[in-house]
Short mmCIF file of C-alpha atoms in Angstrom, two decimals:
data_model
loop_
_atom_site.label_atom_id
_atom_site.label_comp_id
_atom_site.label_asym_id
_atom_site.label_seq_id
_atom_site.Cartn_x
_atom_site.Cartn_y
_atom_site.Cartn_z
CA MET P 1 34.87 107.42 14.39
CA ASP P 2 32.03 106.63 11.94
CA THR P 3 31.38 103.19 10.48
CA LEU P 4 32.62 104.06 6.97
CA THR P 5 35.97 105.27 8.32
CA LEU P 6 36.31 102.10 10.37
CA PHE P 7 35.68 99.97 7.29
CA GLN P 8 38.33 101.96 5.36
CA ARG P 9 40.89 101.53 8.11
CA PHE P 10 40.12 97.84 8.56
CA GLY P 11 40.35 97.31 4.80
CA LEU P 12 43.76 99.02 4.75
CA ALA P 13 44.98 96.66 7.49
CA ILE P 14 43.90 93.64 5.41
CA ALA P 15 45.43 95.13 2.24
CA ILE P 16 48.80 95.61 3.95
CA GLY P 17 48.77 91.98 5.02
CA ALA P 18 47.79 90.83 1.52
CA ILE P 19 50.56 92.71 -0.29
CA VAL P 20 53.20 91.48 2.16
CA GLY P 21 51.81 87.96 1.86
CA MET P 22 52.04 88.11 -1.95
CA GLU P 23 55.77 88.82 -1.75
CA ARG P 24 56.40 86.14 0.90
CA HIS P 25 54.31 83.55 -0.98
CA TRP P 26 55.99 84.35 -4.30
CA ARG P 27 59.45 83.89 -2.77
CA GLU P 28 58.51 80.43 -1.49
CA ARG P 29 56.18 79.54 -4.39
CA ASP P 30 58.06 76.32 -5.17
CA GLU P 31 57.46 74.87 -1.71
CA GLN P 32 54.93 72.09 -1.31
CA GLU P 33 51.61 72.85 0.35
CA GLY P 34 52.04 72.81 4.14
CA GLN P 35 55.83 73.20 3.99
CA ARG P 36 55.85 76.98 4.48
CA THR P 37 54.97 78.67 7.75
CA ALA P 38 53.25 81.64 6.14
CA GLY P 39 52.15 82.72 2.69
CA LEU P 40 49.48 84.91 1.15
CA ARG P 41 46.65 83.77 3.42
CA THR P 42 48.64 83.82 6.65
CA PHE P 43 50.06 87.32 6.17
CA THR P 44 46.65 88.62 5.10
CA LEU P 45 45.27 87.19 8.34
CA ALA P 46 48.15 88.83 10.24
CA GLY P 47 47.11 92.21 8.90
CA LEU P 48 43.49 91.43 9.72
CA LEU P 49 44.50 90.37 13.25
CA GLY P 50 46.38 93.63 13.76
CA GLY P 51 43.35 95.61 12.62
CA THR P 52 41.07 93.56 14.86
CA ALA P 53 43.38 94.18 17.82
CA GLY P 54 43.12 97.90 17.11
CA LEU P 55 39.32 97.71 17.03
CA LEU P 56 39.27 95.79 20.30
CA GLU P 57 41.58 98.39 21.84
CA GLN P 58 39.16 101.13 20.89
CA ALA P 59 36.16 99.19 22.17
CA ILE P 60 37.77 98.33 25.51
CA SER P 61 39.85 101.40 26.36
CA GLY P 62 38.10 104.07 24.30
CA ALA P 63 39.50 106.08 21.41
CA GLU P 64 40.48 109.00 23.62
CA ALA P 65 42.56 107.08 26.16
CA ALA P 66 43.74 103.84 24.56
CA GLY P 67 46.26 102.30 26.91
CA GLY P 68 47.59 99.85 24.34
CA LEU P 69 47.41 96.81 26.62
CA THR P 70 45.03 94.91 24.36
CA VAL P 71 47.14 95.42 21.23
CA ALA P 72 50.35 94.66 23.14
CA GLY P 73 48.96 91.43 24.57
CA ILE P 74 47.66 90.11 21.24
CA PHE P 75 50.89 91.17 19.54
CA LEU P 76 53.00 89.26 22.08
CA VAL P 77 50.96 86.05 21.72
CA PHE P 78 50.93 86.31 17.91
CA SER P 79 54.71 86.88 17.76
CA LEU P 80 55.46 83.91 20.03
CA VAL P 81 53.19 81.53 18.08
CA PHE P 82 54.52 82.66 14.69
CA ALA P 83 58.15 82.45 15.86
CA ALA P 84 57.57 78.93 17.17
CA PHE P 85 56.21 77.69 13.83
CA GLN P 86 58.98 79.52 11.96
CA TYR P 87 61.57 77.88 14.21
CA ARG P 88 60.25 74.41 13.34
CA GLU P 89 60.39 75.27 9.63
CA SER P 90 63.94 76.59 10.01
CA ILE P 91 65.08 73.35 11.66
CA ALA P 92 63.50 71.25 8.91
CA SER P 93 64.85 73.33 6.03
CA GLU P 94 68.14 74.35 7.72
CA ASN P 95 67.41 77.96 6.81
CA TYR P 96 67.75 80.21 9.85
CA SER P 97 66.55 83.51 8.43
CA VAL P 98 64.36 85.52 10.81
CA THR P 99 63.04 87.80 8.05
CA SER P 100 59.57 86.22 7.90
CA VAL P 101 59.13 86.61 11.66
CA ILE P 102 60.01 90.30 11.54
CA ALA P 103 57.78 90.74 8.47
CA ALA P 104 54.84 89.13 10.25
CA MET P 105 55.34 91.27 13.37
CA SER P 106 55.57 94.39 11.19
CA THR P 107 52.43 93.40 9.29
CA PHE P 108 50.50 93.03 12.55
CA ALA P 109 51.81 96.38 13.84
CA LEU P 110 50.96 98.20 10.61
CA GLY P 111 47.46 96.69 10.67
CA ALA P 112 46.96 98.05 14.19
CA LEU P 113 48.37 101.43 13.12
CA ALA P 114 45.94 101.58 10.20
CA VAL P 115 43.02 101.33 12.65
CA LEU P 116 44.35 103.33 15.59
CA GLY P 117 46.69 105.87 13.98
CA SER P 118 47.59 107.46 10.66
CA GLN P 119 46.36 105.66 7.54
CA SER P 120 49.00 107.42 5.44
CA LEU P 121 51.84 106.26 7.67
CA ALA P 122 50.45 102.72 7.75
CA ALA P 123 50.15 102.59 3.95
CA ALA P 124 53.65 104.05 3.52
CA GLY P 125 55.01 101.54 6.00
CA GLY P 126 53.39 98.67 4.11
CA VAL P 127 54.91 99.82 0.81
CA ALA P 128 58.33 100.26 2.45
CA LEU P 129 58.09 96.80 4.03
CA VAL P 130 57.27 95.09 0.72
CA SER P 131 59.98 97.06 -1.09
CA ILE P 132 62.62 95.94 1.41
CA LEU P 133 61.48 92.32 1.27
CA ALA P 134 61.46 92.30 -2.55
CA SER P 135 64.94 93.87 -2.73
CA ARG P 136 66.76 90.97 -1.10
CA GLU P 137 68.93 90.09 -4.11
CA VAL P 138 69.76 93.73 -4.84
CA LEU P 139 70.65 94.49 -1.22
CA HIS P 140 72.72 91.31 -0.84
CA GLY P 141 74.59 92.10 -4.05
CA PHE P 142 75.18 95.65 -2.85
CA MET P 143 76.62 94.40 0.45
CA ARG P 144 78.97 92.04 -1.38
CA THR P 145 80.48 94.96 -3.32
CA LEU P 146 80.47 97.48 -0.44
CA THR P 147 83.95 98.54 0.68
CA TRP P 148 85.04 99.82 4.08
CA ASN P 149 85.73 103.30 2.68
CA GLU P 150 82.17 103.51 1.34
CA LEU P 151 80.61 102.31 4.58
CA ARG P 152 82.72 104.65 6.69
CA SER P 153 81.92 107.62 4.43
CA ALA P 154 78.19 106.87 4.48
CA ILE P 155 78.18 106.69 8.29
CA LEU P 156 80.22 109.89 8.51
CA PHE P 157 77.86 111.69 6.11
CA LEU P 158 74.79 110.61 8.12
CA ALA P 159 76.46 111.74 11.35
CA MET P 160 77.33 115.12 9.81
CA THR P 161 73.72 115.60 8.70
CA PHE P 162 71.61 114.21 11.52
CA ILE P 163 73.86 114.45 14.60
CA VAL P 164 76.27 117.36 14.15
CA LEU P 165 74.05 119.79 12.18
CA PRO P 166 71.26 120.07 14.80
CA LEU P 167 73.87 120.90 17.45
CA ILE P 168 75.45 123.80 15.52
CA PRO P 169 74.00 127.27 16.25
CA ALA P 170 72.17 128.90 13.36
CA ARG P 171 72.53 132.49 14.62
CA ALA P 172 74.80 134.65 12.46
CA ILE P 173 78.01 135.84 14.08
CA GLY P 174 80.12 138.84 13.03
CA PRO P 175 79.74 142.08 11.03
CA PHE P 176 77.98 142.70 7.69
CA GLY P 177 75.15 140.40 8.62
CA GLY P 178 77.51 137.84 10.09
CA ILE P 179 78.17 134.23 9.21
CA SER P 180 76.00 131.39 10.43
CA PRO P 181 77.97 128.33 11.62
CA ALA P 182 74.99 126.18 10.58
CA ASP P 183 75.15 127.61 7.05
CA ILE P 184 78.87 126.79 6.85
CA TRP P 185 78.21 123.23 7.96
CA MET P 186 75.35 122.92 5.47
CA LEU P 187 77.82 123.90 2.73
CA VAL P 188 80.20 121.20 3.98
CA ILE P 189 77.36 118.66 3.80
CA LEU P 190 76.45 119.90 0.30
CA LEU P 191 80.00 119.47 -1.02
CA ALA P 192 80.36 116.07 0.66
CA GLY P 193 76.99 114.98 -0.73
CA ILE P 194 77.92 115.97 -4.28
CA SER P 195 81.18 114.05 -3.98
CA PHE P 196 79.46 110.98 -2.53
CA CYS P 197 76.67 110.95 -5.16
CA GLY P 198 79.27 111.28 -7.90
CA TYR P 199 81.18 108.34 -6.46
CA VAL P 200 78.04 106.18 -6.39
CA ALA P 201 77.06 107.19 -9.94
CA VAL P 202 80.50 106.23 -11.27
CA LYS P 203 80.42 102.90 -9.47
CA VAL P 204 76.96 102.05 -10.81
CA PHE P 205 77.07 103.47 -14.36
CA GLY P 206 80.79 103.42 -15.15
CA THR P 207 83.32 106.23 -15.33
CA SER P 208 82.05 108.30 -18.28
CA ARG P 209 78.30 107.85 -17.91
CA GLY P 210 78.53 108.12 -14.13
CA GLU P 211 80.48 111.38 -14.17
CA LEU P 212 78.15 112.88 -16.77
CA LEU P 213 75.04 111.94 -14.78
CA ALA P 214 76.53 113.03 -11.45
CA GLY P 215 77.59 116.36 -12.93
CA ALA P 216 74.18 117.09 -14.45
CA VAL P 217 72.41 116.32 -11.17
CA GLY P 218 75.01 118.23 -9.17
CA GLY P 219 74.46 121.28 -11.38
CA LEU P 220 70.94 121.55 -9.99
CA ILE P 221 72.45 121.93 -6.52
CA SER P 222 75.81 123.66 -6.94
CA SER P 223 77.90 123.77 -10.11
CA THR P 224 80.66 125.43 -8.08
CA GLY P 225 80.68 122.47 -5.71
CA VAL P 226 80.90 120.03 -8.63
CA THR P 227 83.76 122.03 -10.15
CA ILE P 228 85.75 122.04 -6.92
CA THR P 229 85.09 118.36 -6.22
CA ASN P 230 86.10 117.23 -9.71
CA SER P 231 89.14 119.52 -9.73
CA ARG P 232 90.41 117.93 -6.53
CA ARG P 233 89.84 114.44 -7.94
CA ALA P 234 91.68 115.31 -11.17
CA LYS P 235 94.64 116.51 -9.16
CA ALA P 236 94.57 113.22 -7.23
CA GLY P 237 95.07 111.30 -10.47
CA ASP P 238 91.60 110.43 -11.79
CA ASP P 239 91.00 110.48 -15.57
CA PRO P 240 90.44 114.19 -16.40
CA ARG P 241 88.20 113.78 -19.48
CA PRO P 242 85.13 112.26 -17.80
CA LEU P 243 85.61 114.70 -14.92
CA VAL P 244 85.64 117.62 -17.36
CA ALA P 245 82.54 116.21 -19.06
CA GLY P 246 80.72 116.04 -15.72
CA THR P 247 81.87 119.52 -14.67
CA LEU P 248 80.75 121.10 -17.93
CA ALA P 249 77.42 119.26 -17.68
CA ALA P 250 76.96 120.78 -14.21
CA ASN P 251 77.71 124.27 -15.52
CA ALA P 252 75.37 123.83 -18.50
CA VAL P 253 72.55 122.73 -16.18
CA SER P 254 73.34 125.65 -13.87
CA CYS P 255 72.98 128.17 -16.73
CA ALA P 256 69.71 126.59 -17.81
CA LYS P 257 68.47 126.63 -14.20
CA VAL P 258 69.28 130.33 -13.80
CA THR P 259 67.45 131.08 -17.06
CA VAL P 260 64.35 129.30 -15.76
CA PHE P 261 64.58 131.21 -12.46
CA CYS P 262 64.78 134.51 -14.29
CA LEU P 263 61.95 133.62 -16.66
CA ALA P 264 59.70 132.69 -13.73
CA LEU P 265 60.56 135.72 -11.58
CA ALA P 266 61.22 138.48 -14.12
CA ALA P 267 60.23 137.69 -17.71
CA PRO P 268 61.43 141.02 -19.23
CA ILE P 269 64.94 140.46 -17.86
CA ALA P 270 64.87 136.86 -19.04
CA TRP P 271 64.01 137.88 -22.61
CA ARG P 272 67.08 140.16 -22.59
CA ILE P 273 69.66 137.86 -20.98
CA GLY P 274 68.04 134.49 -21.72
CA PRO P 275 69.37 133.97 -25.28
CA ALA P 276 72.94 134.55 -24.08
CA LEU P 277 72.52 132.15 -21.13
CA VAL P 278 70.98 129.46 -23.32
CA THR P 279 73.82 129.82 -25.83
CA THR P 280 76.39 129.50 -23.04
CA ALA P 281 74.63 126.39 -21.74
CA LEU P 282 74.47 124.79 -25.20
CA VAL P 283 78.17 125.37 -25.86
CA MET P 284 79.11 123.87 -22.49
CA ALA P 285 76.80 120.92 -23.13
CA GLY P 286 78.43 120.39 -26.53
CA PHE P 287 81.91 120.32 -25.02
CA SER P 288 80.63 118.02 -22.27
CA LEU P 289 79.39 115.50 -24.85
CA PHE P 290 82.66 115.83 -26.77
CA PHE P 291 84.79 114.91 -23.75
CA PHE P 292 82.28 112.23 -22.80
CA GLN P 293 82.68 110.52 -26.18
CA ARG P 294 86.48 110.71 -25.98
CA SER P 295 86.66 109.17 -22.52
CA GLN P 296 86.93 105.46 -21.84
CA ASP P 297 83.84 104.13 -20.07
CA THR P 298 85.08 101.74 -17.40
CA HIS P 299 83.53 100.68 -14.10
CA ALA P 300 85.18 101.71 -10.89
CA GLY P 301 84.97 98.20 -9.44
CA ASN P 302 86.51 98.06 -5.98
CA ASP P 303 88.01 101.51 -6.18
CA ALA P 304 89.93 102.25 -3.00
CA ARG P 305 89.55 106.03 -3.03
CA ASN P 306 87.30 107.68 -0.46
CA PRO P 307 83.92 108.99 -1.61
CA PHE P 308 84.92 112.29 -0.01
CA GLU P 309 87.84 113.65 2.01
CA LEU P 310 86.42 115.65 4.90
CA ALA P 311 89.50 117.86 5.36
CA ALA P 312 89.47 118.96 1.72
CA VAL P 313 85.71 119.52 1.82
CA LEU P 314 86.07 121.73 4.91
CA LYS P 315 88.77 123.87 3.26
CA MET P 316 86.69 124.44 0.14
CA ALA P 317 83.57 125.26 2.14
CA LEU P 318 85.47 127.87 4.18
CA LEU P 319 86.83 129.38 0.97
CA LEU P 320 83.34 129.78 -0.49
CA VAL P 321 82.03 131.23 2.77
CA ALA P 322 84.85 133.81 2.81
CA ILE P 323 84.02 134.89 -0.74
CA ALA P 324 80.32 135.16 0.07
CA PHE P 325 81.18 137.25 3.16
CA LEU P 326 83.25 139.68 1.06
CA ALA P 327 80.40 139.97 -1.44
CA ARG P 328 77.93 140.81 1.36
CA ALA P 329 80.32 143.43 2.75
CA ALA P 330 80.67 145.00 -0.70
CA THR P 331 76.89 145.23 -0.95
CA LEU P 332 76.78 147.40 2.17
CA TRP P 333 79.75 149.49 1.03
CA PHE P 334 78.56 150.26 -2.51
CA GLY P 335 74.77 150.21 -2.15
CA ASP P 336 72.44 150.15 -5.16
CA ALA P 337 74.83 152.23 -7.28
CA GLY P 338 77.37 149.43 -7.13
CA LEU P 339 75.02 146.74 -8.44
CA LEU P 340 77.49 145.54 -11.06
CA VAL P 341 80.31 145.33 -8.51
CA VAL P 342 78.10 143.48 -6.08
CA ALA P 343 76.93 141.11 -8.84
CA ALA P 344 80.54 140.36 -9.75
CA LEU P 345 81.55 139.72 -6.14
CA SER P 346 78.47 137.61 -5.46
CA GLY P 347 79.07 135.61 -8.61
CA LEU P 348 82.45 134.54 -7.27
CA ALA P 349 80.63 132.17 -4.91
CA ASP P 350 77.19 131.54 -6.40
CA VAL P 351 74.84 132.79 -9.10
CA ASP P 352 71.47 131.70 -7.72
CA ALA P 353 71.34 134.19 -4.84
CA ILE P 354 72.23 137.26 -6.92
CA ALA P 355 69.92 136.07 -9.71
CA VAL P 356 66.95 135.99 -7.35
CA THR P 357 67.99 139.36 -5.90
CA ILE P 358 68.22 141.04 -9.31
CA ALA P 359 64.94 139.51 -10.46
CA GLY P 360 63.27 140.90 -7.34
CA MET P 361 64.50 144.40 -8.26
CA GLN P 362 62.84 144.39 -11.72
CA ASN P 363 60.38 147.13 -10.75
CA THR P 364 63.06 149.47 -9.42
CA ILE P 365 65.87 149.22 -11.99
CA ASP P 366 66.15 149.35 -15.75
CA VAL P 367 65.92 146.03 -17.61
CA GLU P 368 69.20 146.67 -19.41
CA LEU P 369 71.03 147.36 -16.12
CA ALA P 370 69.50 144.24 -14.58
CA ALA P 371 70.52 142.13 -17.58
CA ARG P 372 74.06 143.46 -17.45
CA ALA P 373 74.28 142.73 -13.72
CA PHE P 374 72.96 139.24 -14.45
CA GLY P 375 75.60 138.74 -17.12
CA VAL P 376 78.39 140.08 -14.89
CA ALA P 377 77.41 137.59 -12.17
CA VAL P 378 77.49 134.67 -14.62
CA ILE P 379 80.84 135.80 -16.06
CA ALA P 380 82.34 136.24 -12.59
CA ASN P 381 81.04 132.84 -11.53
CA THR P 382 82.48 131.15 -14.63
CA ILE P 383 85.84 132.88 -14.17
CA ALA P 384 85.88 131.91 -10.49
CA LYS P 385 85.21 128.27 -11.36
CA ALA P 386 87.95 128.40 -13.98
CA ALA P 387 90.28 129.73 -11.28
CA TYR P 388 89.24 126.95 -8.91
CA ALA P 389 89.91 124.40 -11.66
CA THR P 390 93.36 125.90 -12.29
CA ILE P 391 94.39 126.20 -8.66
CA VAL P 392 92.87 122.98 -7.34
CA GLY P 393 92.90 120.78 -10.43
CA ARG P 394 95.76 121.76 -12.72
CA GLY P 395 96.94 119.62 -15.63
CA ALA P 396 94.71 118.50 -18.47
CA PHE P 397 91.55 119.03 -16.44
CA SER P 398 92.10 122.77 -16.01
CA GLY P 399 93.19 123.17 -19.65
CA HIS P 400 90.09 121.45 -21.03
CA PHE P 401 87.81 123.33 -18.67
CA LEU P 402 89.37 126.71 -19.49
CA LEU P 403 88.99 126.05 -23.22
CA ALA P 404 85.33 125.07 -22.95
CA SER P 405 84.47 127.88 -20.51
CA SER P 406 86.16 130.52 -22.65
CA ALA P 407 84.33 129.35 -25.77
CA ALA P 408 81.01 129.29 -23.94
CA LEU P 409 81.50 132.79 -22.50
CA ALA P 410 82.57 134.17 -25.88
CA ALA P 411 79.49 132.71 -27.54
CA GLY P 412 77.20 134.02 -24.81
CA LEU P 413 78.72 137.52 -24.92
CA THR P 414 78.38 137.61 -28.70
CA VAL P 415 74.70 136.73 -28.51
CA PHE P 416 74.15 139.31 -25.75
CA VAL P 417 75.78 142.07 -27.79
CA LEU P 418 73.81 141.18 -30.93
CA THR P 419 70.50 140.93 -29.08
CA PRO P 420 68.69 144.28 -29.28
CA ALA P 421 68.47 146.11 -25.98
CA PHE P 422 65.15 147.40 -24.66
CA SER P 423 63.74 148.80 -21.45
CA VAL P 424 60.37 148.71 -19.72
#
């Protein structure tokens, strides 16, 4: 390692200590001189000490086979000395927080990492450490409002993602290309994630604004998932108007997203179908804002409902997988001649996949046929979501959604018919 690199790494170790020390010193800025165990200077020195320990490790053991004994020994002595001084301060002030001890140990370790390991990881760790330390009030306030349902759902969601998913086989099973158990579970995680994010948005921003924001973000992932989730919640008794606003926002974003996909992958097809898709999106967005303005914006407070019900999420995921399986089977049955049929069947579950497929066929099929297939997929997807809203949601939610969806489709079809057709 050349001298310039060593100076850069050593400087990073000192910088990590300085930024942590700034936060610790600022938090205890009202203390008299000598009444705090560690501030800006001490934490800067802790980062410097960690970097120095790393340099000594390299000098003694060699960069190729560093045993870590030097760093470990200095780290142990530093931690014991710092903890002893912090203990005396805690007794005097009757404040028994161990945060500063952990922060000092982390600062030392990150300083050593900056010299011995990855500079990027060390810098990222320093930023994360300062962010956590500076977020004390926010985190404490969050914990005071956290309910058992929210904690349980968060733990369950993490377990589904990081424990269960890696254990599920990804190999497809069955005919017509088969079905991957991992893909099914990923869909379960997607639906649960949309529901959980919507719950958090409502709790933070209030009912109307939260649902609108959650729907718009969910539309980037799966407007079908948002529709199913909100339909189930409407049936359970939640206010239908903000749910409709969020669902229509998701569908508007989905139409805009598909237009961007098509424009990026197949510009000629986009110029033919794009005006109709944009019109559909604008009408849905208009209805979304209308229902948003008519809804009462209240905060959820300590709402007792679960962020997501796993049983309901599993049922909906299996339903979407079954529809996608039928669409894939129809593709093999009908072949290229049945593009419109395949587009309609694929649209029952999702638009993104068939949109990318059609855009990839731009050099082998006529633009008008591709645009019609595109439109059929969007129409089928909108009708399917209207059916989900009727079957799962019912009541005012399904009525409002059917009205807005019908108006949006009618406007989009009108624009498509009036737009001159062309071929390349």
